[in-house]
Short mmCIF file of C-alpha atoms in Angstrom, two decimals:
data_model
loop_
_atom_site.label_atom_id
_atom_site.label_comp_id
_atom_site.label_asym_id
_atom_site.label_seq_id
_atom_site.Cartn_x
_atom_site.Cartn_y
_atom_site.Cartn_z
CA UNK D 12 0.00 0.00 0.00
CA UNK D 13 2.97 2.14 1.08
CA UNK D 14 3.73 2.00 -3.05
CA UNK D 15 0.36 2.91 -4.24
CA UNK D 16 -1.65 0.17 -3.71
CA UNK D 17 -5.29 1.31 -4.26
CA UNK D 18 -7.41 -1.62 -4.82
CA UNK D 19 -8.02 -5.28 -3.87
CA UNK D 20 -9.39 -8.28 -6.32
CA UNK D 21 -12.42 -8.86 -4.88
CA UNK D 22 -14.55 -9.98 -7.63
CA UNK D 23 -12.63 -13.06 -9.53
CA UNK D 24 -14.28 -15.64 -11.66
CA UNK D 25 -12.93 -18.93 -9.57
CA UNK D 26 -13.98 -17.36 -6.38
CA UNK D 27 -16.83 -18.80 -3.78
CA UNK D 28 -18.91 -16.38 -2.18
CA UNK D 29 -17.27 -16.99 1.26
CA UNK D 30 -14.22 -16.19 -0.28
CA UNK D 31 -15.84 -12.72 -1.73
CA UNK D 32 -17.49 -11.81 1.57
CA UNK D 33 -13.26 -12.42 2.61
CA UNK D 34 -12.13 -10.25 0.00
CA UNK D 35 -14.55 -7.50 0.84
CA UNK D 36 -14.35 -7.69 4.01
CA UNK D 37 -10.20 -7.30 3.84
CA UNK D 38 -10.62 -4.40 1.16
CA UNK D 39 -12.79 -2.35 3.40
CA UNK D 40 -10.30 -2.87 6.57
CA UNK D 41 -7.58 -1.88 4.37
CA UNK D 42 -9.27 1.17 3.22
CA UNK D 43 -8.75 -0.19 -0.99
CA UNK D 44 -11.61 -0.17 -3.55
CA UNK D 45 -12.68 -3.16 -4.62
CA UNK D 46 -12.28 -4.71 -7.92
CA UNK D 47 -12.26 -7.17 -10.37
CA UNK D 48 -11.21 -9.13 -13.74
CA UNK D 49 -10.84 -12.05 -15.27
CA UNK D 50 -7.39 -12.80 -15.04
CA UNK D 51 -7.08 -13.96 -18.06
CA UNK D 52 -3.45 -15.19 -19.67
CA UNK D 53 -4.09 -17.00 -22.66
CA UNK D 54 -4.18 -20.11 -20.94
CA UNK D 55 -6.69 -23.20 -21.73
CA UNK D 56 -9.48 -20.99 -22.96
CA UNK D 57 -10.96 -17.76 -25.05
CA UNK D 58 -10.50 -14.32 -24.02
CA UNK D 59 -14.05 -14.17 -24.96
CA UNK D 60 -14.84 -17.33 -22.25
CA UNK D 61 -13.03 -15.48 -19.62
CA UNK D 62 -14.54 -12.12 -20.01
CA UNK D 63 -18.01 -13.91 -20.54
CA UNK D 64 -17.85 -14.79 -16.94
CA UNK D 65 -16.22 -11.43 -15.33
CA UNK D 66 -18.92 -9.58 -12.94
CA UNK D 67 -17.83 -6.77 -10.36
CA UNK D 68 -21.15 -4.98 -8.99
CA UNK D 69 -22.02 -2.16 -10.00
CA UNK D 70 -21.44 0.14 -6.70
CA UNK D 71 -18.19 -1.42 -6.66
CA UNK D 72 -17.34 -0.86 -10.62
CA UNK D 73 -18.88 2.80 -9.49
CA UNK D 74 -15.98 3.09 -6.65
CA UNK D 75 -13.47 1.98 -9.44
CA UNK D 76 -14.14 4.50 -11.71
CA UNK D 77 -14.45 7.46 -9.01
CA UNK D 78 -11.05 6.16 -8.06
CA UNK D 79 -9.61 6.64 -11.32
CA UNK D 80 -11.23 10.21 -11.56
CA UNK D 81 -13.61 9.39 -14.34
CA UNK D 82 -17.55 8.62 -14.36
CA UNK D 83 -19.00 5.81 -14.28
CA UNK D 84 -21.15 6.68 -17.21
CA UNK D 85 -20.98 5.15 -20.48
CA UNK D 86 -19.54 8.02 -22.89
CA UNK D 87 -19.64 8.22 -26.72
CA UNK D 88 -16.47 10.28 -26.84
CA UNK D 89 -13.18 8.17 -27.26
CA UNK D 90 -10.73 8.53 -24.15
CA UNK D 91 -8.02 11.17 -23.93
CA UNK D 92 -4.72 9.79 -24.23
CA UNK D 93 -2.02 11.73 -22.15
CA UNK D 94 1.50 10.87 -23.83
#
């Protein structure tokens, strides 16, 4: 955290919900949004199958974005890119 650690992997694919509640539970102590993702590497199946079984919450995909500065919102204008 001490190197800018702002978010925990709550929300992973191979996860029970015990180990969830865990996760969340750990993130809020901690003070770090929580997230999630696929974790996908290319290994043994599809992007596509991975991603088709990602789900964060929304209120917690809502914290991501705010932490990140941006809104939530789905926009039609293309992201600014900062070189």
């Amino acid at each position: 955290m001490a190197a800018g650690l702002g978010g925990l992997e709550v929300h992973y694919r191979h996860f029970d919900a015990d180990t969830v509640t865990d996760m969340a539970a750990l993130a809020a102590e901690l003070r770090l949004v929580s997230t999630g993702g696929s974790d996908y590497h290319g290994d043994g199946e599809t992007y596509a199958q991975a991603y088709a079984t990602l789900f964060v919450p929304d209120e917690d995909a809502a914290a991501v974005f705010a932490a990140l500065g941006r809104d939530s919102r789905p926009s039609s204008a293309p992201p600014s890119r900062t070189p």
